[in-house]
mmCIF file of C-alpha atoms in Angstrom:
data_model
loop_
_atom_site.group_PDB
_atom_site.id
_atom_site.type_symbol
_atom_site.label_atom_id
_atom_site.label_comp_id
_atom_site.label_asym_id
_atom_site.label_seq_id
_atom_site.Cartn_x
_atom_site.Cartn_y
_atom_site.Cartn_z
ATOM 1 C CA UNK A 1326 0.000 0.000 0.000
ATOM 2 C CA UNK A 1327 1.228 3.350 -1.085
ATOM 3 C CA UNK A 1328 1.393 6.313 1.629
ATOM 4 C CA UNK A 1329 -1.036 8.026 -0.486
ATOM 5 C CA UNK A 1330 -3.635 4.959 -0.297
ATOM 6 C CA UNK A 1331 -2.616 5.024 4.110
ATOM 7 C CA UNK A 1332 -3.329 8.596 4.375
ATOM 8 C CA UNK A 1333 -6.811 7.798 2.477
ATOM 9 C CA UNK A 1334 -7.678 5.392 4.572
ATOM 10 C CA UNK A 1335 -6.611 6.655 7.597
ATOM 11 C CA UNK A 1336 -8.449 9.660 6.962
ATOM 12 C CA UNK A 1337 -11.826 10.461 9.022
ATOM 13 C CA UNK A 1338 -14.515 12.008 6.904
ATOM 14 C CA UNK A 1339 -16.111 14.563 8.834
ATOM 15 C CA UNK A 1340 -19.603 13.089 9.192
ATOM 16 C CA UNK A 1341 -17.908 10.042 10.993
ATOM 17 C CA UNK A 1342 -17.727 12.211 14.066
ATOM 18 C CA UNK A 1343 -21.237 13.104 14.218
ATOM 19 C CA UNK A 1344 -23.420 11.379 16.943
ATOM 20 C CA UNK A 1345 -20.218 9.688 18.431
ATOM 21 C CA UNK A 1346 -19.601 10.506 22.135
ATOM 22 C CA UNK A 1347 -16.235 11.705 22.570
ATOM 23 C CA UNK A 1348 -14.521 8.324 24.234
ATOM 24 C CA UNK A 1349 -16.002 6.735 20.579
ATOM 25 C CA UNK A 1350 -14.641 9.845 18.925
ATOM 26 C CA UNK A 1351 -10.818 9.162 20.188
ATOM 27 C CA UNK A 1352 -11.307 5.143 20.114
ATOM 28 C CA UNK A 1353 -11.879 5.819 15.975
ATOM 29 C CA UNK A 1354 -8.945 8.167 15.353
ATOM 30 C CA UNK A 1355 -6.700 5.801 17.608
ATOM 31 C CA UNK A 1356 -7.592 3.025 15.499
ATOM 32 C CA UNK A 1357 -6.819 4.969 12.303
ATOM 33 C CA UNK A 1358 -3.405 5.787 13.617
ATOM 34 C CA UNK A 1359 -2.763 2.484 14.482
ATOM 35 C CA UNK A 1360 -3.884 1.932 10.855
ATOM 36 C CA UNK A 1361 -1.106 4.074 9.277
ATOM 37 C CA UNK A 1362 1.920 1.927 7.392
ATOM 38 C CA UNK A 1363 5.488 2.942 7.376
ATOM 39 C CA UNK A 1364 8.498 1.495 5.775
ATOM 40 C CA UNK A 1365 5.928 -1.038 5.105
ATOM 41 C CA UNK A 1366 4.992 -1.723 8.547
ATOM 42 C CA UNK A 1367 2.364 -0.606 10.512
ATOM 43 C CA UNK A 1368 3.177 2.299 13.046
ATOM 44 C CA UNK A 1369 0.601 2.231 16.267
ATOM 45 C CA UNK A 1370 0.659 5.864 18.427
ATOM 46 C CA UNK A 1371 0.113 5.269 21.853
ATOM 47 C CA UNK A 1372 -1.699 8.546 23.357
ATOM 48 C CA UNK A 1373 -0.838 8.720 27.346
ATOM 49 C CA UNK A 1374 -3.510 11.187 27.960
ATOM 50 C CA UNK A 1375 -6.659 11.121 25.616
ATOM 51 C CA UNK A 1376 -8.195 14.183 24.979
ATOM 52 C CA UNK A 1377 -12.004 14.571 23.458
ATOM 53 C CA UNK A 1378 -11.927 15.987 20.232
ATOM 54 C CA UNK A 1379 -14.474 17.748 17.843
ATOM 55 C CA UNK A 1380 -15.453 18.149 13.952
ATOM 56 C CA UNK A 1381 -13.955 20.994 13.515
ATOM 57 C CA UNK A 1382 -15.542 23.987 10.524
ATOM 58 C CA UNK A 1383 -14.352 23.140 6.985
ATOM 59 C CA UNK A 1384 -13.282 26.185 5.645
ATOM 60 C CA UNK A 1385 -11.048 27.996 7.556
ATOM 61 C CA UNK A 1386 -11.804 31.427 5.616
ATOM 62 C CA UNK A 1387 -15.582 31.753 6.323
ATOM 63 C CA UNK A 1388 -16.759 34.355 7.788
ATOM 64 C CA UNK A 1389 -16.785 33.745 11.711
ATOM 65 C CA UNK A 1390 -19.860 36.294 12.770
ATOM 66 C CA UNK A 1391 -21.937 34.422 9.980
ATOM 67 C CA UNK A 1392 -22.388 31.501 12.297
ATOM 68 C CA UNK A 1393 -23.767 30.906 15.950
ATOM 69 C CA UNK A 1394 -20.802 30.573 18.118
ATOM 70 C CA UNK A 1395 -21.630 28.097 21.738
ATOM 71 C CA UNK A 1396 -18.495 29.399 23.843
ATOM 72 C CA UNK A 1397 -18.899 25.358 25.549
ATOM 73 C CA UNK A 1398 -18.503 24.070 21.968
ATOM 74 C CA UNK A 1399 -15.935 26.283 20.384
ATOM 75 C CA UNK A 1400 -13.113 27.948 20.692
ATOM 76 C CA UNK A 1401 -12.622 30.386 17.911
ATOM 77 C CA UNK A 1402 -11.665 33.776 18.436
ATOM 78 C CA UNK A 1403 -13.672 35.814 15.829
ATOM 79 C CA UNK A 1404 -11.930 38.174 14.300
ATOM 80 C CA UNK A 1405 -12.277 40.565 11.097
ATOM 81 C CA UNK A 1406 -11.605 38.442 8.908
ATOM 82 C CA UNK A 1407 -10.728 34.484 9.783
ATOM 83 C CA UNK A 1408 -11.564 32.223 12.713
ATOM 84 C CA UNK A 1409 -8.325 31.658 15.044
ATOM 85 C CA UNK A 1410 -7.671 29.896 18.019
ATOM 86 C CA UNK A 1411 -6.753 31.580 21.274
ATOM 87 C CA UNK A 1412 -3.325 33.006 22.354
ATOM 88 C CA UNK A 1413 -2.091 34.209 25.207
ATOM 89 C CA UNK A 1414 -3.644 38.019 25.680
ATOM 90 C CA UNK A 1415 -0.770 39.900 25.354
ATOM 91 C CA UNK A 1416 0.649 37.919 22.434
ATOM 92 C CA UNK A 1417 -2.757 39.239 20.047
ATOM 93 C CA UNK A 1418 -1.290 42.203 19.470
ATOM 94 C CA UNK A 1419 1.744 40.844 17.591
ATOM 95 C CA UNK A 1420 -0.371 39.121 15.181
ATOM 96 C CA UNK A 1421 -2.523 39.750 11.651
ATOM 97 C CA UNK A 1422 -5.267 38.153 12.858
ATOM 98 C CA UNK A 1423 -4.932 38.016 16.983
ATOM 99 C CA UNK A 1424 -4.705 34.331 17.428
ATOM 100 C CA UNK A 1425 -3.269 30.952 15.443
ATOM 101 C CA UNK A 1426 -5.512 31.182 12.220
ATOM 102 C CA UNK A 1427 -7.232 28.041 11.430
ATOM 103 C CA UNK A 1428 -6.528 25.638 8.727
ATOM 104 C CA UNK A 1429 -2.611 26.670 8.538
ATOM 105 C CA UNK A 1430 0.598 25.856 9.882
ATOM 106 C CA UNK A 1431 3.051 27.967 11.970
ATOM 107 C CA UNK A 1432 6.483 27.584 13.349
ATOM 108 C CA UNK A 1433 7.676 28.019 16.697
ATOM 109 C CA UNK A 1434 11.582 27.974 17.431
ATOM 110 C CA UNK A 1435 13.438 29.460 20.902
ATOM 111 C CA UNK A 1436 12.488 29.707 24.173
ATOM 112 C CA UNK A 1437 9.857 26.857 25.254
ATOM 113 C CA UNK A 1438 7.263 29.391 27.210
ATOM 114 C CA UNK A 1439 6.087 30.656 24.209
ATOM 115 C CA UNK A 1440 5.304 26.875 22.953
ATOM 116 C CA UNK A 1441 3.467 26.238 26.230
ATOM 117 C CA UNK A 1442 1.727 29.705 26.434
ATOM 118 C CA UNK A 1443 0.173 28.655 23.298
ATOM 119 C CA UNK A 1444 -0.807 25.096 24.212
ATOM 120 C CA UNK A 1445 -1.777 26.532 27.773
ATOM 121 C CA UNK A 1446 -4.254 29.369 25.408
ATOM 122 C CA UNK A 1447 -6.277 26.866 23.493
ATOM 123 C CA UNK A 1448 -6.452 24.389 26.423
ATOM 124 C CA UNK A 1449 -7.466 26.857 28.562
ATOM 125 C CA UNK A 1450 -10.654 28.269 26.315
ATOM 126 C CA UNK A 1451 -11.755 24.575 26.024
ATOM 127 C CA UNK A 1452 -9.848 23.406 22.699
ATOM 128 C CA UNK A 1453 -8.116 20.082 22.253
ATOM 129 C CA UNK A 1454 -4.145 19.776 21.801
ATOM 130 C CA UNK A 1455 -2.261 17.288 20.549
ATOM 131 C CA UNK A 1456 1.253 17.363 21.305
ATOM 132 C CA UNK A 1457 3.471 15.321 19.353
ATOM 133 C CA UNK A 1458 7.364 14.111 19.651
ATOM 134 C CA UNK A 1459 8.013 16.707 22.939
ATOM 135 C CA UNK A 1460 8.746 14.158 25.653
ATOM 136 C CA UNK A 1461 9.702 16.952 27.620
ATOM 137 C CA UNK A 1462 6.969 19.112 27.204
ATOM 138 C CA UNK A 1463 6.481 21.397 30.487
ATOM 139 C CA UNK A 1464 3.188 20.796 31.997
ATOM 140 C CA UNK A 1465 3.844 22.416 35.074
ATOM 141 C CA UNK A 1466 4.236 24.901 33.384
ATOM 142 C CA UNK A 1467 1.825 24.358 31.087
ATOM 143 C CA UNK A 1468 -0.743 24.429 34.440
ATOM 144 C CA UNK A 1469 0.720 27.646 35.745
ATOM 145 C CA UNK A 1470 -0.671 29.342 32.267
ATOM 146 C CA UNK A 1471 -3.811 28.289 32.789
ATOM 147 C CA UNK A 1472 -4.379 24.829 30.703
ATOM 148 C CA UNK A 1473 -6.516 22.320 31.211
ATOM 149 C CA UNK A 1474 -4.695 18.847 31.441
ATOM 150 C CA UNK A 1475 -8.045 17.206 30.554
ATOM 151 C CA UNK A 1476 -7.680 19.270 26.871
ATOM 152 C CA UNK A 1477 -4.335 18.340 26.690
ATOM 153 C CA UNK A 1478 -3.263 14.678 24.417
ATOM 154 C CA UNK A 1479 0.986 13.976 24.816
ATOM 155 C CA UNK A 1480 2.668 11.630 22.423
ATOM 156 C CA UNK A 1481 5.787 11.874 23.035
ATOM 157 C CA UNK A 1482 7.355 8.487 21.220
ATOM 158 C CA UNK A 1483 5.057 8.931 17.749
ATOM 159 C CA UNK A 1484 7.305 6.278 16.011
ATOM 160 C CA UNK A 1485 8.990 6.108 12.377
ATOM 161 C CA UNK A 1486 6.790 8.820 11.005
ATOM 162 C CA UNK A 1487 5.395 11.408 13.360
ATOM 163 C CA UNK A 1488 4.162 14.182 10.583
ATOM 164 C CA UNK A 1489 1.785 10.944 9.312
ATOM 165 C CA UNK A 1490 0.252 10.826 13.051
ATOM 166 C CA UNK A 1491 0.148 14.905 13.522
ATOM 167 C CA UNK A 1492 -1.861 14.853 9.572
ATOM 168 C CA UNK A 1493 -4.686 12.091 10.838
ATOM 169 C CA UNK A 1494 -4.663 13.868 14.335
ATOM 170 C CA UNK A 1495 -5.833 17.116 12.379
ATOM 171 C CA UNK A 1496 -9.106 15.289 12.180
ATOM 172 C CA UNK A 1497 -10.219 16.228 15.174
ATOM 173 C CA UNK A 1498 -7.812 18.307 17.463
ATOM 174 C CA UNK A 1499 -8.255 22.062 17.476
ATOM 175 C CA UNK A 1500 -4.104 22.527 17.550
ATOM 176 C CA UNK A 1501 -1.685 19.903 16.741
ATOM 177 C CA UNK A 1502 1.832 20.088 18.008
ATOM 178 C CA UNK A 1503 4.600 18.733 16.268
ATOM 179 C CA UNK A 1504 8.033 18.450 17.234
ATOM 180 C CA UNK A 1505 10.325 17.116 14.433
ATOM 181 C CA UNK A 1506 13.498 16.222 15.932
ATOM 182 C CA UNK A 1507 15.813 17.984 13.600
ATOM 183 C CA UNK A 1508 14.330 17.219 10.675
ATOM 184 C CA UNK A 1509 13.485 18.376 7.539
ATOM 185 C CA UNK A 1510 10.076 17.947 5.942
ATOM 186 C CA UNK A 1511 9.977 17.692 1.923
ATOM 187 C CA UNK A 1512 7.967 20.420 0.295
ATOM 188 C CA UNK A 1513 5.246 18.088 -1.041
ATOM 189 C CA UNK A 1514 4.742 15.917 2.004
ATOM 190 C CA UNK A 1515 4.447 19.849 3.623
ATOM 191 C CA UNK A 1516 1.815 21.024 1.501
ATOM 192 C CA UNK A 1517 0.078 18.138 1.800
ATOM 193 C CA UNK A 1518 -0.078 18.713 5.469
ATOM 194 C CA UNK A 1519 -1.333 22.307 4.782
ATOM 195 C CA UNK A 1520 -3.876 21.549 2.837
ATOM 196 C CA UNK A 1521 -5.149 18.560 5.151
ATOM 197 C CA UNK A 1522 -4.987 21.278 7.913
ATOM 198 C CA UNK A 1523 -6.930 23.773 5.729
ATOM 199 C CA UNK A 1524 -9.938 21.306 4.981
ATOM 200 C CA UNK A 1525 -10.468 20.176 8.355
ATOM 201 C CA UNK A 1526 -9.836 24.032 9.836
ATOM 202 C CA UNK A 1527 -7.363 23.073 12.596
ATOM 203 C CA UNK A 1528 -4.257 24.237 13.544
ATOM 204 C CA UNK A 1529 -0.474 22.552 12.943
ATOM 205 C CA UNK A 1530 2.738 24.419 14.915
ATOM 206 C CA UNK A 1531 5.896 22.835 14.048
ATOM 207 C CA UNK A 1532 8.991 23.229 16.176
ATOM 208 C CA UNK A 1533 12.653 21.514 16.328
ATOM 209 C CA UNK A 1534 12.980 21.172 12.404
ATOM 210 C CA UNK A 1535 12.433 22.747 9.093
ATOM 211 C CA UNK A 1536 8.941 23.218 7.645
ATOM 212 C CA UNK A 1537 8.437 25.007 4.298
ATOM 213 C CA UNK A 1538 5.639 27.214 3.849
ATOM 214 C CA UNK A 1539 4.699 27.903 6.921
ATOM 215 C CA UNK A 1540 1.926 30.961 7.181
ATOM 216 C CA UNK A 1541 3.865 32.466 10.768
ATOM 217 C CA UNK A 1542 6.741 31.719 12.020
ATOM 218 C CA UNK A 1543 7.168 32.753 16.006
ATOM 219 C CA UNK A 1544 10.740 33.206 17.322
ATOM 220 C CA UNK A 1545 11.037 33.515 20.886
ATOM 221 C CA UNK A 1546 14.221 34.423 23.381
ATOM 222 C CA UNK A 1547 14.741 35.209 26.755
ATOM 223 C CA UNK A 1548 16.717 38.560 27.489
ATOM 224 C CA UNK A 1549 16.578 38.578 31.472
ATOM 225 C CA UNK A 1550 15.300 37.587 34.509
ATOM 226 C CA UNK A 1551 13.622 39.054 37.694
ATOM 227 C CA UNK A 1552 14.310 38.796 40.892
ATOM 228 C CA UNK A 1553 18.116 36.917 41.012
ATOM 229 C CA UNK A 1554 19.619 39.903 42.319
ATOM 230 C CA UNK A 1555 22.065 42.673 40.793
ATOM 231 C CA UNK A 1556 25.969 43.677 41.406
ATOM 232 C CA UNK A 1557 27.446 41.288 44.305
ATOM 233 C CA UNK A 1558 23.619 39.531 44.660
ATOM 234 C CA UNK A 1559 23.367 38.592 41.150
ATOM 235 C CA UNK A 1560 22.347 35.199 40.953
ATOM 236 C CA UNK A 1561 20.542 35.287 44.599
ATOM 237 C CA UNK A 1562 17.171 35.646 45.641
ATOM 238 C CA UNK A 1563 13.985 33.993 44.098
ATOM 239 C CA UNK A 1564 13.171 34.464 40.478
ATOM 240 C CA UNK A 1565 9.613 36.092 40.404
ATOM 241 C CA UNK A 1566 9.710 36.576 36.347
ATOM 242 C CA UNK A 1567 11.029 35.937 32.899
ATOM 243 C CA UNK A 1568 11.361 38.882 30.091
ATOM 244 C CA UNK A 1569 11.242 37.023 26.966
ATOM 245 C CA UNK A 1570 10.968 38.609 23.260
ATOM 246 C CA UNK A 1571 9.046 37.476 20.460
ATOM 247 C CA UNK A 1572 9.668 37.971 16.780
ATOM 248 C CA UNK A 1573 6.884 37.068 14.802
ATOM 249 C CA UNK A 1574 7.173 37.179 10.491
ATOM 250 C CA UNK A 1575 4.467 36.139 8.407
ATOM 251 C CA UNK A 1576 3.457 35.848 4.707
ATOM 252 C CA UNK A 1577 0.544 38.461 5.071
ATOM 253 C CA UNK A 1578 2.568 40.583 7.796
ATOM 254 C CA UNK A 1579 5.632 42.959 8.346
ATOM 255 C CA UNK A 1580 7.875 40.959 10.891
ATOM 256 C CA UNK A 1581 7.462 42.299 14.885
ATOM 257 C CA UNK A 1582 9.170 41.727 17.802
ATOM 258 C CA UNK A 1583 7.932 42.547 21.002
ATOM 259 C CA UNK A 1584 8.555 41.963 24.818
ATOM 260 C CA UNK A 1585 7.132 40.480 27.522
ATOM 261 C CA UNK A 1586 7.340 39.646 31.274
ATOM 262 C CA UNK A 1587 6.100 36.811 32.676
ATOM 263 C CA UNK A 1588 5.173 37.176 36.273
ATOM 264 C CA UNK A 1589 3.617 34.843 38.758
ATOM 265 C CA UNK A 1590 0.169 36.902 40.023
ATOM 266 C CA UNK A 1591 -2.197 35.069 42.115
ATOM 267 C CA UNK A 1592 -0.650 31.333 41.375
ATOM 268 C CA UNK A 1593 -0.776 31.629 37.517
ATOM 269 C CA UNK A 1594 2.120 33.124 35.250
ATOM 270 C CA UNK A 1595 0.628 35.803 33.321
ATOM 271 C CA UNK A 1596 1.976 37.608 30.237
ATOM 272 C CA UNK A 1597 2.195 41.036 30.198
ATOM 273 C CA UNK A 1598 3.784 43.184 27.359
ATOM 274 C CA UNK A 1599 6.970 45.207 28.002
ATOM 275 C CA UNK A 1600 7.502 47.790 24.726
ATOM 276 C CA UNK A 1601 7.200 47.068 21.251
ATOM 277 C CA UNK A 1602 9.954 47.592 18.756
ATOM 278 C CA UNK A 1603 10.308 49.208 15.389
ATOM 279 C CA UNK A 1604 11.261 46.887 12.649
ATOM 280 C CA UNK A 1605 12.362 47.295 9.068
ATOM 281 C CA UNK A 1606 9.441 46.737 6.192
ATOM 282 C CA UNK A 1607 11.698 44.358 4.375
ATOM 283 C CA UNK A 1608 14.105 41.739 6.487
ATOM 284 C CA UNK A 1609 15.382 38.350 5.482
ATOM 285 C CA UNK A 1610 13.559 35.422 7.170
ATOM 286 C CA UNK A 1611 15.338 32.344 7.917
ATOM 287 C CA UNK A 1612 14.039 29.165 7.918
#
């Protein structure tokens, strides 16, 4: 069987998920994981923490106020002009569109509390995420930002060919994480991806590898801490905060960076921005 023949077969129409409860709706995309050849074997995904998933809208670019939105049911942030999924508050400001557009793919590279501010955004307003290859994925952390660990699916050993599980997972998670290892996905197999992720109006960030076309690509850094001290104390004290800066360039945008500090305020880390800077209209991205 071809990978072409797998991915139709492992792929769940949308009217499959209609009238399943959720438990029925994760037993059926488990079993079409499980179904998924590679190398000519067949690779099984084991999911430590199942997560209920929905249909999610097929076209990504409708127009969100045209339809009846059940804040229990979905998570979409309207907007102007496309549905997105949440982000952390301060972190709208930085992009197009305020949130992770649905149906397209992003990048996320740098410092890991931008990965789980993101994760800990759609979990938090009731979305499902997948997170894929990140065996040390920060849920502490991840709780501190205000996610839900019932939202929350980890797959941290996805076998031979994790962007085949993170394309049949698109099914039916809101936001798929994928962590590639290093690697570098072909072009094709990529837009593939995109336009699986496009029909079924969820959301794919990459991280640890090279993904062409991708619609945003997030760069994040840390640039100082709070709290550890200055002159003879530095490095004593308690940290109470991060400052962290986040370059964001996009196919539809000019490329921003702004800062942030994260602060712990009443048992959650909150972000909060710091200033934004000015950046040139034209800069070379690197991918």
């Amino acid at each position: 069987m071809s990978v072409s023949e797998a991915a139709a077969q492992a792929s769940v129409p949308p009217d499959a998920l209609d009238g399943l409860s959720l438990p029925e709706r994760v037993a059926l995309l488990r079993s079409r994981m499980a179904a998924v050849p590679s190398r000519g074997e067949t690779a099984s995904v084991r999911i430590e923490n199942s997560a209920p998933v929905r249909p999610r809208p097929t076209d990504p670019d409708s127009d969100p106020e045209s339809d009846v939105v059940d804040s229990s049911e979905q998570v979409s942030v309207p907007t102007r002009r496309r549905p997105v999924l949440p982000v952390p508050s301060a972190l709208m400001e930085v992009l197009p569109h305020g949130g992770l557009v649905r149906g397209t793919v992003a990048s996320v590279s740098g410092a890991g509390s931008l990965l789980i501010g993101l994760v800990a955004a759609v979990t938090g307003a009731g979305g499902h995420v997948a997170v894929i290859g990140q065996p040390r994925f920060g849920l502490l952390a991840a709780v501190e930002m205000g996610a839900q660990l019932s939202k929350l699916a980890l797959i941290p050993d996805p076998g031979p060919d994790p962007v085949e599980v993170a394309a049949i997972l698109l099914d039916g998670v809101d936001l798929v994480v994928l962590g590639l290892g290093g690697l570098s996905v072909p072009p094709t197999r990529a837009r593939a991806v995109v336009a699986r992720a496009r029909s079924k109006g969820s959301t794919l960030v990459v991280t640890d590898g090279h993904w062409d076309g991708a619609e945003l690509r997030l760069d994040a850094s840390v640039h100082g801490y709070d709290g550890l001290g200055t002159g003879r104390e530095l490095g004593r004290g308690r940290l109470r905060g991060v400052r962290l800066s986040v370059c964001a360039r996009g196919k539809a945008m000019r490329p921003r960076t702004v800062r942030f500090d994260l602060r712990a305020e009443n048992g959650r880390i909150e972000w909060h921005a710091e200033q934004q800077e000015s950046n040139p209209l034209s800069i070379a991205v690197s991918t």
